[in-house]
Short mmCIF file of C-alpha atoms and ligand atoms in Angstrom, two decimals:
data_model
loop_
_atom_site.label_atom_id
_atom_site.label_comp_id
_atom_site.label_asym_id
_atom_site.label_seq_id
_atom_site.Cartn_x
_atom_site.Cartn_y
_atom_site.Cartn_z
CA MET M 1 40.34 -7.05 21.37
CA SER M 2 42.68 -9.20 23.46
CA ASP M 3 43.37 -8.21 27.09
CA ALA M 4 46.88 -9.70 26.90
CA PRO M 5 49.62 -7.10 27.38
CA ASP M 6 51.54 -6.06 24.28
CA HIS M 7 54.80 -8.02 24.18
CA LEU M 8 56.63 -5.11 22.57
CA ALA M 9 55.55 -2.56 25.14
CA LEU M 10 55.78 -4.58 28.37
CA PRO M 11 58.60 -3.11 30.52
CA VAL M 12 61.68 -5.29 31.17
CA ASP M 13 61.51 -7.64 34.10
CA ALA M 14 62.12 -5.65 37.29
CA ILE M 15 63.89 -8.44 39.21
CA SER M 16 66.49 -9.05 36.49
CA ALA M 17 66.87 -5.30 35.91
CA GLY M 18 67.61 -4.87 39.63
CA ARG M 19 70.07 -7.74 39.72
CA LEU M 20 71.97 -6.41 36.70
CA ALA M 21 71.88 -2.83 37.99
CA GLU M 22 73.67 -3.98 41.17
CA ARG M 23 76.59 -4.81 38.85
CA GLY M 24 76.40 -1.47 37.06
CA LEU M 25 74.69 -2.95 33.98
CA HIS M 26 71.67 -1.54 32.14
CA TYR M 27 68.99 -3.97 30.99
CA ARG M 28 66.57 -2.49 28.49
CA LEU M 29 64.40 -2.94 25.44
CA LEU M 30 65.61 -1.83 22.05
CA ASP M 31 63.53 0.10 19.56
CA THR M 32 64.27 -1.81 16.34
CA ALA M 33 63.04 1.20 14.32
CA ASP M 34 66.24 2.98 15.43
CA GLU M 35 68.58 1.79 12.66
CA ALA M 36 71.85 2.65 14.40
CA ALA M 37 70.80 1.07 17.69
CA TYR M 38 69.59 -2.04 15.87
CA ALA M 39 72.89 -2.31 13.94
CA ALA M 40 74.85 -2.17 17.23
CA TRP M 41 72.58 -4.80 18.83
CA ILE M 42 72.88 -7.18 15.88
CA ARG M 43 76.68 -6.73 15.82
CA ALA M 44 76.78 -7.90 19.43
CA ASP M 45 74.46 -10.83 18.63
CA GLU M 46 76.61 -11.91 15.66
CA ARG M 47 79.83 -11.57 17.63
CA GLY M 48 78.26 -13.74 20.34
CA PHE M 49 77.92 -16.56 17.81
CA HIS M 50 81.35 -15.78 16.26
CA GLY M 51 79.70 -14.77 12.97
CA PRO M 52 80.79 -11.97 10.62
CA ALA M 53 79.27 -8.53 11.18
CA SER M 54 76.34 -7.97 8.83
CA THR M 55 76.07 -5.19 6.27
CA ASP M 56 73.47 -2.39 6.24
CA GLU M 57 71.59 -4.34 3.57
CA GLN M 58 71.56 -7.47 5.73
CA ASN M 59 70.38 -5.45 8.73
CA ALA M 60 67.50 -4.06 6.67
CA PHE M 61 66.62 -7.66 5.73
CA SER M 62 66.65 -9.05 9.29
CA ARG M 63 64.88 -6.00 10.73
CA VAL M 64 61.72 -6.92 8.79
CA ALA M 65 61.18 -9.93 11.08
CA MET M 66 62.75 -8.41 14.19
CA GLY M 67 60.38 -5.43 14.12
CA SER M 68 57.63 -7.60 15.60
CA ARG M 69 59.85 -9.14 18.27
CA ARG M 70 60.91 -8.08 21.70
CA THR M 71 64.57 -7.19 21.38
CA THR M 72 66.43 -6.78 24.64
CA GLY M 73 70.02 -6.07 25.59
CA VAL M 74 72.32 -5.44 28.53
CA TRP M 75 74.65 -2.47 28.26
CA ASP M 76 77.83 -1.79 30.23
CA PRO M 77 78.43 1.98 30.50
CA GLN M 78 82.18 1.25 30.91
CA SER M 79 82.41 -0.45 27.48
CA VAL M 80 84.61 1.07 24.79
CA LEU M 81 82.02 0.17 22.12
CA ILE M 82 79.36 1.92 24.16
CA ALA M 83 76.43 1.37 21.75
CA GLU M 84 76.92 -2.38 21.60
CA PRO M 85 75.21 -4.39 24.30
CA VAL M 86 77.27 -6.94 26.26
CA ALA M 87 74.34 -9.36 26.16
CA THR M 88 71.39 -9.89 23.81
CA VAL M 89 68.09 -11.75 23.75
CA ASN M 90 65.16 -11.78 21.42
CA SER M 91 61.68 -13.18 22.03
CA TRP M 92 58.20 -13.30 20.52
CA PRO M 93 54.92 -15.21 20.81
CA VAL M 94 54.48 -18.24 18.54
CA GLU M 95 51.79 -20.85 17.98
CA LEU M 96 53.29 -24.19 18.97
CA SER M 97 51.57 -27.19 17.36
CA VAL M 98 50.56 -29.84 19.88
CA PRO M 99 49.04 -33.33 19.57
CA GLY M 100 45.48 -33.29 18.28
CA GLU M 101 46.10 -30.66 15.56
CA ARG M 102 45.89 -27.74 17.96
CA THR M 103 48.23 -24.93 18.90
CA VAL M 104 49.23 -23.30 22.16
CA GLY M 105 50.61 -19.79 22.63
CA THR M 106 54.32 -20.09 23.47
CA TRP M 107 57.15 -17.65 24.16
CA ALA M 108 59.99 -18.27 21.66
CA ILE M 109 63.43 -17.16 22.87
CA SER M 110 66.43 -16.67 20.59
CA SER M 111 69.69 -14.73 20.16
CA VAL M 112 70.84 -15.42 23.73
CA THR M 113 74.41 -14.15 23.83
CA VAL M 114 76.74 -12.81 26.49
CA SER M 115 79.95 -11.16 25.38
CA PRO M 116 83.07 -13.27 26.11
CA THR M 117 84.29 -10.24 28.11
CA HIS M 118 81.34 -10.62 30.51
CA ARG M 119 80.73 -14.37 30.58
CA ARG M 120 80.07 -16.50 33.70
CA ARG M 121 78.86 -13.64 35.88
CA GLY M 122 75.21 -14.65 35.84
CA ILE M 123 74.10 -12.39 32.97
CA ALA M 124 72.53 -15.24 30.96
CA ARG M 125 70.72 -16.40 34.10
CA ALA M 126 69.29 -12.91 34.60
CA LEU M 127 68.17 -12.81 30.95
CA LEU M 128 66.60 -16.28 30.93
CA GLU M 129 64.78 -15.89 34.22
CA GLY M 130 63.64 -12.46 33.00
CA GLU M 131 62.27 -14.05 29.80
CA LEU M 132 60.35 -16.69 31.77
CA ARG M 133 58.77 -14.06 34.03
CA THR M 134 57.95 -11.97 30.94
CA ALA M 135 56.23 -14.98 29.31
CA GLN M 136 54.24 -15.47 32.51
CA ARG M 137 53.22 -11.80 32.59
CA LEU M 138 52.07 -12.20 28.98
CA GLY M 139 49.90 -15.14 30.05
CA LEU M 140 51.76 -17.73 27.97
CA PRO M 141 51.86 -21.28 29.42
CA LEU M 142 55.11 -22.34 27.72
CA ALA M 143 58.47 -21.06 26.56
CA ALA M 144 60.53 -22.69 23.82
CA LEU M 145 63.90 -22.43 22.13
CA THR M 146 66.31 -24.17 19.77
CA VAL M 147 69.75 -24.41 21.28
CA SER M 148 73.40 -23.96 20.35
CA GLU M 149 74.55 -26.29 23.14
CA ALA M 150 72.50 -28.97 24.88
CA THR M 151 73.98 -28.25 28.31
CA ILE M 152 72.75 -24.70 28.88
CA TYR M 153 68.97 -24.73 29.34
CA GLY M 154 68.05 -27.69 31.58
CA ARG M 155 68.90 -25.55 34.64
CA TYR M 156 66.09 -23.15 33.69
CA GLY M 157 63.53 -25.98 33.44
CA PHE M 158 63.68 -26.59 29.67
CA GLY M 159 63.64 -30.19 28.41
CA PRO M 160 64.36 -31.46 24.89
CA ALA M 161 60.97 -32.19 23.28
CA THR M 162 61.68 -32.78 19.59
CA THR M 163 64.54 -34.41 17.73
CA ALA M 164 65.98 -33.52 14.35
CA ALA M 165 67.92 -35.85 12.11
CA ASP M 166 70.79 -35.25 9.71
CA TRP M 167 70.47 -37.69 6.81
CA ARG M 168 73.49 -38.66 4.69
CA ILE M 169 72.53 -41.00 1.86
CA ASP M 170 74.72 -42.81 -0.64
CA THR M 171 72.39 -42.12 -3.56
CA ARG M 172 73.88 -44.85 -5.77
CA ALA M 173 73.53 -47.58 -3.19
CA ALA M 174 70.14 -46.47 -1.88
CA GLY M 175 67.85 -47.85 -4.59
CA TRP M 176 64.08 -47.51 -4.35
CA VAL M 177 61.32 -49.85 -3.27
CA GLY M 178 58.02 -49.81 -5.14
CA ASP M 179 56.50 -47.39 -7.62
CA GLU M 180 57.73 -43.92 -8.40
CA PRO M 181 55.72 -41.31 -6.45
CA GLU M 182 52.91 -40.02 -8.65
CA GLY M 183 53.13 -36.37 -9.44
CA ARG M 184 55.13 -33.80 -11.34
CA VAL M 185 58.44 -32.11 -10.47
CA ASP M 186 59.28 -28.66 -11.85
CA PHE M 187 62.10 -26.24 -11.27
CA ILE M 188 60.79 -22.90 -10.03
CA PRO M 189 62.44 -19.48 -9.53
CA VAL M 190 63.93 -19.17 -6.05
CA GLU M 191 61.73 -16.09 -5.42
CA ASP M 192 58.65 -18.25 -6.01
CA TYR M 193 60.11 -21.05 -3.91
CA ALA M 194 60.46 -18.75 -0.90
CA ARG M 195 56.77 -17.85 -1.07
CA VAL M 196 55.43 -21.31 -1.98
CA ALA M 197 57.49 -23.21 0.61
CA TYR M 198 56.59 -20.74 3.38
CA GLU M 199 52.90 -21.23 2.53
CA LEU M 200 53.34 -25.03 2.58
CA HIS M 201 54.89 -24.75 6.04
CA GLU M 202 52.05 -22.58 7.28
CA THR M 203 49.50 -25.11 5.96
CA ALA M 204 51.30 -28.21 7.24
CA ARG M 205 52.56 -27.06 10.65
CA ILE M 206 49.33 -27.85 12.52
CA GLN M 207 49.78 -31.57 11.69
CA SER M 208 53.16 -31.82 13.35
CA PRO M 209 53.53 -31.30 17.11
CA GLY M 210 56.60 -29.13 17.67
CA GLU M 211 56.31 -26.91 14.59
CA VAL M 212 55.78 -23.18 15.10
CA ASP M 213 54.67 -20.42 12.76
CA GLY M 214 57.46 -19.33 10.47
CA TRP M 215 58.18 -15.92 8.97
CA PRO M 216 58.74 -15.13 5.28
CA GLN M 217 62.32 -13.86 5.70
CA ARG M 218 63.39 -17.26 7.05
CA TRP M 219 62.24 -18.94 3.84
CA ARG M 220 63.91 -16.23 1.76
CA GLN M 221 67.10 -17.15 3.61
CA PHE M 222 66.66 -20.84 2.66
CA ALA M 223 66.30 -19.67 -0.94
CA GLY M 224 69.64 -17.81 -0.81
CA LEU M 225 67.85 -14.44 -0.92
CA ARG M 226 69.46 -12.91 2.17
CA PRO M 227 71.60 -10.09 0.76
CA GLY M 228 75.26 -11.06 0.45
CA ASP M 229 74.69 -14.84 0.63
CA SER M 230 77.91 -16.14 -0.93
CA ASP M 231 76.24 -19.43 -1.97
CA ALA M 232 73.15 -17.79 -3.48
CA ALA M 233 74.06 -18.38 -7.12
CA GLY M 234 74.06 -22.16 -6.60
CA VAL M 235 70.63 -22.40 -4.97
CA ARG M 236 68.01 -24.22 -7.06
CA ALA M 237 64.40 -24.94 -6.18
CA VAL M 238 61.78 -27.48 -7.19
CA GLN M 239 58.13 -27.98 -6.45
CA PHE M 240 56.11 -31.20 -6.56
CA ARG M 241 52.50 -31.19 -7.76
CA GLU M 242 49.94 -33.88 -6.97
CA ASP M 243 46.55 -33.63 -8.69
CA GLY M 244 47.67 -30.29 -10.07
CA GLU M 245 48.32 -28.82 -6.61
CA VAL M 246 51.72 -27.90 -5.16
CA ARG M 247 52.23 -30.14 -2.12
CA ALA M 248 56.00 -30.07 -1.61
CA ALA M 249 58.96 -27.81 -2.39
CA ALA M 250 62.68 -27.93 -1.72
CA ALA M 251 65.67 -25.64 -2.07
CA PHE M 252 69.02 -27.33 -2.66
CA ARG M 253 72.56 -26.78 -3.83
CA ILE M 254 74.98 -29.09 -5.61
CA VAL M 255 78.42 -29.23 -3.99
CA GLU M 256 80.97 -30.56 -6.45
CA ASP M 257 83.78 -32.92 -5.58
CA PRO M 258 86.94 -31.20 -6.88
CA GLN M 259 88.49 -34.61 -7.70
CA ARG M 260 85.57 -36.27 -9.48
CA ASP M 261 82.80 -34.52 -11.42
CA GLU M 262 80.42 -37.41 -10.99
CA HIS M 263 80.80 -37.50 -7.19
CA SER M 264 78.88 -34.37 -6.27
CA THR M 265 76.67 -33.97 -3.20
CA VAL M 266 73.14 -32.59 -3.29
CA ARG M 267 72.71 -30.52 -0.14
CA VAL M 268 69.06 -30.01 0.76
CA LEU M 269 68.63 -26.52 2.20
CA HIS M 270 65.01 -26.95 3.19
CA LEU M 271 62.08 -29.23 2.45
CA ASP M 272 58.41 -28.55 3.08
CA SER M 273 55.42 -30.71 2.27
CA THR M 274 51.75 -31.02 3.06
CA THR M 275 51.51 -34.75 2.21
CA PRO M 276 53.93 -37.63 2.85
CA SER M 277 53.62 -38.77 -0.79
CA ALA M 278 54.69 -35.36 -2.15
CA ARG M 279 57.59 -35.31 0.32
CA LEU M 280 58.71 -38.69 -1.01
CA GLY M 281 58.29 -37.35 -4.55
CA VAL M 282 60.81 -34.53 -3.94
CA LEU M 283 63.25 -36.79 -2.11
CA ARG M 284 63.04 -39.40 -4.89
CA PHE M 285 63.84 -36.69 -7.44
CA LEU M 286 66.86 -35.47 -5.44
CA LEU M 287 68.14 -39.03 -4.93
CA SER M 288 68.09 -39.69 -8.66
CA LEU M 289 70.13 -36.69 -9.89
CA ASP M 290 72.88 -37.58 -12.34
CA LEU M 291 76.50 -36.81 -11.35
CA VAL M 292 75.48 -36.93 -7.70
CA ALA M 293 76.71 -39.61 -5.30
CA ARG M 294 75.43 -38.26 -1.96
CA LEU M 295 72.44 -36.50 -0.50
CA ASP M 296 72.95 -34.44 2.66
CA ALA M 297 69.91 -33.10 4.46
CA ASN M 298 69.86 -31.61 7.92
CA LEU M 299 66.76 -31.10 10.01
CA LEU M 300 64.69 -33.91 8.57
CA SER M 301 62.60 -36.07 10.85
CA ALA M 302 64.20 -39.13 12.44
CA ASP M 303 61.02 -40.95 11.36
CA GLU M 304 61.06 -40.01 7.66
CA PRO M 305 58.92 -42.54 5.74
CA LEU M 306 61.76 -42.31 3.18
CA ARG M 307 63.68 -44.99 5.10
CA TRP M 308 61.01 -47.51 4.07
CA ARG M 309 61.40 -46.69 0.39
CA LEU M 310 65.18 -47.21 0.35
CA ALA M 311 66.06 -50.63 -1.05
CA ASP M 312 69.24 -50.51 1.04
CA GLN M 313 68.51 -48.82 4.37
CA ARG M 314 72.23 -49.01 5.20
CA ALA M 315 72.84 -46.46 2.45
CA ALA M 316 71.45 -43.88 4.89
CA GLU M 317 73.38 -42.67 7.91
CA VAL M 318 71.03 -40.86 10.24
CA THR M 319 72.29 -38.75 13.13
CA VAL M 320 69.58 -37.81 15.60
CA ARG M 321 69.92 -34.85 17.96
CA ASP M 322 67.79 -32.88 20.40
CA HIS M 323 66.33 -29.87 18.63
CA GLU M 324 63.48 -27.94 20.25
CA TRP M 325 63.39 -27.46 24.03
CA LEU M 326 60.22 -26.66 25.95
CA ARG M 327 59.67 -25.05 29.34
CA ILE M 328 56.28 -25.41 30.95
CA LEU M 329 55.17 -22.38 32.97
CA ASP M 330 51.50 -23.23 33.58
CA VAL M 331 50.84 -26.97 33.91
CA PRO M 332 47.00 -27.02 33.67
CA ARG M 333 46.85 -24.68 30.67
CA ALA M 334 49.68 -26.44 28.84
CA LEU M 335 48.20 -29.92 29.29
CA GLU M 336 44.64 -28.85 28.50
CA ALA M 337 45.84 -27.26 25.25
CA ARG M 338 46.74 -30.65 23.75
CA ARG M 339 44.82 -33.84 23.12
CA PHE M 340 45.71 -37.05 24.94
CA SER M 341 45.70 -40.51 23.37
CA GLY M 342 42.89 -41.91 25.51
CA ALA M 343 41.15 -41.96 28.85
CA GLY M 344 43.05 -41.85 32.14
CA ARG M 345 42.97 -40.49 35.70
CA TRP M 346 46.19 -39.82 37.59
CA ARG M 347 47.92 -37.23 39.71
CA LEU M 348 50.92 -35.26 38.55
CA ASP M 349 53.47 -33.78 40.97
CA VAL M 350 55.83 -31.25 39.42
CA ALA M 351 58.98 -29.92 41.06
CA ASP M 352 60.24 -26.62 39.69
CA GLU M 353 63.23 -24.89 41.32
CA LEU M 354 62.13 -21.57 39.82
CA GLY M 355 58.60 -22.03 41.19
CA PHE M 356 56.55 -21.35 38.03
CA ALA M 357 55.11 -24.85 37.61
CA SER M 358 55.43 -26.48 41.06
CA GLY M 359 52.34 -28.23 42.32
CA ARG M 360 50.19 -31.31 42.36
CA TRP M 361 47.27 -31.83 39.99
CA LEU M 362 44.59 -34.33 39.15
CA VAL M 363 44.81 -35.06 35.42
CA GLU M 364 41.80 -36.59 33.71
CA SER M 365 41.28 -37.39 30.05
CA ASP M 366 38.39 -38.95 28.18
CA ALA M 367 38.33 -41.47 25.35
CA GLU M 368 38.20 -38.64 22.77
CA GLY M 369 41.40 -37.16 24.20
CA GLY M 370 39.84 -34.15 25.96
CA VAL M 371 41.90 -33.14 29.03
CA ARG M 372 40.92 -31.60 32.36
CA VAL M 373 43.54 -30.64 34.95
CA GLY M 374 42.40 -29.66 38.43
CA ASP M 375 43.74 -29.31 41.91
CA ALA M 376 44.69 -32.75 43.36
CA GLY M 377 43.33 -31.52 46.71
CA HIS M 378 43.01 -34.39 49.14
CA ASP M 379 42.52 -37.00 46.41
CA GLU M 380 44.92 -39.68 47.54
CA ASP M 381 43.51 -42.51 45.38
CA ALA M 382 44.69 -41.69 41.89
CA PRO M 383 48.17 -43.03 41.01
CA LEU M 384 50.91 -40.42 41.28
CA LEU M 385 53.54 -39.46 38.69
CA ARG M 386 56.40 -37.31 39.99
CA THR M 387 58.58 -35.33 37.64
CA ASP M 388 60.70 -32.23 37.51
CA VAL M 389 59.56 -29.50 35.15
CA ALA M 390 62.31 -30.12 32.56
CA THR M 391 61.27 -33.79 32.26
CA LEU M 392 57.66 -32.70 31.86
CA GLY M 393 58.82 -30.40 29.02
CA SER M 394 60.34 -33.44 27.28
CA LEU M 395 57.14 -35.46 27.77
CA TYR M 396 54.78 -32.69 26.72
CA LEU M 397 54.61 -33.37 22.96
CA GLY M 398 54.52 -37.13 23.44
CA GLY M 399 57.72 -37.84 21.55
CA VAL M 400 59.38 -39.80 24.33
CA GLY M 401 57.61 -42.37 26.47
CA VAL M 402 57.00 -41.81 30.18
CA ARG M 403 58.19 -45.39 30.64
CA THR M 404 61.51 -44.58 28.94
CA LEU M 405 62.08 -41.59 31.22
CA ALA M 406 60.99 -43.64 34.24
CA ASP M 407 63.53 -46.32 33.25
CA ALA M 408 66.08 -43.52 32.97
CA GLY M 409 65.34 -42.57 36.59
CA ARG M 410 63.69 -39.25 35.69
CA THR M 411 60.38 -39.93 37.47
CA ALA M 412 61.68 -41.18 40.82
CA GLY M 413 59.00 -41.79 43.45
CA SER M 414 56.21 -42.42 40.92
CA ASP M 415 53.68 -45.24 41.09
CA ALA M 416 54.16 -47.89 38.40
CA GLU M 417 50.47 -47.54 37.54
CA ALA M 418 50.83 -43.81 37.02
CA VAL M 419 53.80 -44.41 34.72
CA ALA M 420 51.70 -46.87 32.68
CA ILE M 421 48.71 -44.52 32.40
CA ALA M 422 50.74 -41.42 31.59
CA ASP M 423 52.83 -43.38 29.08
CA ARG M 424 49.66 -44.35 27.23
CA VAL M 425 47.79 -41.05 27.30
CA LEU M 426 50.69 -38.65 26.68
CA HIS M 427 51.96 -40.60 23.65
CA SER M 428 51.59 -38.81 20.32
CA ALA M 429 50.79 -40.91 17.26
CA VAL M 430 52.53 -38.24 15.15
CA PRO M 431 56.22 -37.97 16.15
CA PRO M 432 57.01 -34.39 17.24
CA PHE M 433 59.18 -32.52 14.78
CA LEU M 434 60.34 -28.97 14.11
CA SER M 435 61.70 -28.32 10.61
CA PHE M 436 63.85 -25.22 11.21
CA TRP M 437 65.88 -23.26 13.74
CA TYR M 438 64.46 -20.18 15.40
C1 ACO D 1 68.23 -19.96 22.47
C2 ACO D 1 69.63 -19.54 22.08
O1 ACO D 1 69.83 -18.44 21.74
S1 ACO D 1 70.90 -20.68 22.17
C3 ACO D 1 72.38 -19.75 22.07
C4 ACO D 1 73.17 -19.66 23.34
N1 ACO D 1 74.28 -18.76 23.08
C5 ACO D 1 75.50 -19.16 22.65
O2 ACO D 1 75.77 -20.35 22.49
C6 ACO D 1 76.48 -18.08 22.29
C7 ACO D 1 77.84 -18.27 23.01
N2 ACO D 1 77.69 -18.36 24.46
C8 ACO D 1 77.31 -17.32 25.23
O3 ACO D 1 76.97 -16.24 24.73
C9 ACO D 1 77.30 -17.48 26.73
O4 ACO D 1 78.37 -18.29 27.07
C10 ACO D 1 75.99 -18.09 27.29
C11 ACO D 1 74.82 -17.24 26.86
C12 ACO D 1 75.78 -19.52 26.80
C13 ACO D 1 76.11 -18.14 28.83
O5 ACO D 1 76.20 -16.82 29.33
P1 ACO D 1 76.83 -16.50 30.78
O6 ACO D 1 76.39 -15.12 31.15
O7 ACO D 1 78.25 -16.80 30.77
O8 ACO D 1 76.06 -17.54 31.70
P2 ACO D 1 75.82 -17.38 33.26
O9 ACO D 1 77.04 -16.80 33.88
O10 ACO D 1 74.53 -16.69 33.54
O11 ACO D 1 75.69 -18.89 33.67
C14 ACO D 1 74.50 -19.46 34.10
C15 ACO D 1 74.71 -20.93 34.26
O12 ACO D 1 74.93 -21.53 32.98
C16 ACO D 1 76.16 -22.25 32.97
N3 ACO D 1 76.70 -22.11 31.62
C17 ACO D 1 76.98 -20.95 31.01
N4 ACO D 1 77.39 -21.20 29.75
C18 ACO D 1 77.36 -22.53 29.58
C19 ACO D 1 77.66 -23.38 28.49
N5 ACO D 1 78.11 -22.89 27.32
N6 ACO D 1 77.51 -24.71 28.67
C20 ACO D 1 77.07 -25.21 29.84
N7 ACO D 1 76.75 -24.42 30.90
C21 ACO D 1 76.89 -23.11 30.76
C22 ACO D 1 76.99 -21.60 34.03
O13 ACO D 1 77.99 -22.48 34.48
C23 ACO D 1 75.95 -21.28 35.08
O14 ACO D 1 75.63 -22.48 35.76
P3 ACO D 1 74.98 -22.47 37.25
O15 ACO D 1 73.76 -21.61 37.20
O16 ACO D 1 74.64 -23.90 37.47
O17 ACO D 1 76.04 -21.90 38.14
#
C-alpha cells in the first residue's frame, strides 16, 4: 500500500485557510456525494466561466468524474446565495507522459474561478498557492493545468510546455500526396466511439510527452453524450482499422452553410490514434467528404504529419497556441523522471519566488538518457544554466529549445556552454502534445 496521503482526505492548506479567514471567508473541501452541495459548487464554477447552469442530469454526469477529485471552494457567509461558493478549484493526481515513454505523478488543477463580485482581492492567489502546497504535501513533483487566459499563471511559476494547433483546411484545394492510407474506415455508434477512442488515448498517451490520463466521461462528452448536448444529434463517429485492429477513431459534425449545400464544414470534435498511419487514414477520409469544402479541427498537433501529405500546404491555415502549463515543485525528482537525449554534465540554478524549487543542482545524464540530479555543492567546474522556475516548466518536456529561450533572454547569466549542453540533452525527439482540455 502507498504511504502517500489520500488526496481526497488531506485537509485544506492551513496558510491559505488562514489568509482567507482574515477576510471572513471560509475555505473548505466539498463532499461531492452531497448532491445539493455539489450542485451549488458547480453552479458557481459554471457562472465563473459565464456558462449556463447545468441540469440535475448534467450534474449526475459530471459527478461521476468529480467524485475522485479534490473539490474545494471558498464561501462568503454574507452571500445571498449562501450555498454557492464565491471561488472554486478542482484538482487530482494524473500521470503526465514525459520523454522516454515514462510518466510522472502530477497535480492537475482545473475549475479555477472567483466570482466577479469578489475578484482582484487575492482569492485566486490563495487558491493557487494552496494547491501548490497541497501537491507538495502529496509528494508530487509537478503541477499542471490548461488555461483560459495565458496571462494568469506565470506568476505562480507555471510555464507553457505544450502547444496545440487549430487546423483550418480548404479540403478542395488541399489535394493528397502519395498513396491512400491502407486500412478500412467504418462508421460506428457514438456509444462505441466513446469507449474505443478513450481506450486508444489510454494506449497512445505514453508515446506523447504532455498527455495525461483521461477519464471516460470526457470522451462521452466528445461523442455528444453529455445529457442535454444541443448538437448531439449531429455527432457522427468513425474508426480506422489497420491489419484488422482499430488504431484511430474520430468524432465529428457537419456544419452546413445556409447559402450553399455543397460548402459545408466538417468539424472534428476529437481524434485519437495509436499509429501515425491510422491518424492519416482518418484525416484523409474526413478531407474527402462530398459536399464539404472545409475541415476545422482544434487541438491537433502543430507537427501533424498531415501537412506533408497535403499537395497544397497553403490550403491549411494553422494557428498555434500555448496549451498545457507546467509548474515544477521538485527539480531533482521531475528531471530524473524523464529521459534526456544524451550525455551531459552541467549545473542548474533555479529561482523560484514561491520557494518550492529554488536551488542549485548538478545534472548528469548518460548516453542512454538516464538522469541523475544531485546537490551542486562546491562543484564550480560544470557549466551553469540559470533559469526561473516558469522557464524550466517550459523546457521540461523538451518542446522548446534552451537556445531559443536563451536568445529570448530567459536564461540570463548562463554560460554559453551550459546552454549548448542543456539544449541538446533536454530536447525531445517527439514534440510534446496534449490532445484535450482538463
Ligand atoms: C486552470 C483553470 O481553471 S484556468 C481558468 C481561470 N479562470 C477563469 O478564466 C474564469 C474567469 N476569471 C476568474 O474567475 C478570475 O478572474 C481569476 C480566477 C482569473 C482571478 O481571480 P482573482 O481572485 O481576481 O485573482 P487575484 O486577485 O488572486 O489575483 C492574483 C494575481 O493575478 C492577476 N490576475 C487576476 N486575474 C487575471 C487575469 N484574468 N489576467 C491576468 N492577470 C490576472 C492579478 O492582477 C494579481 O496579480 P499580482 O499577484 O501580480 O498582483
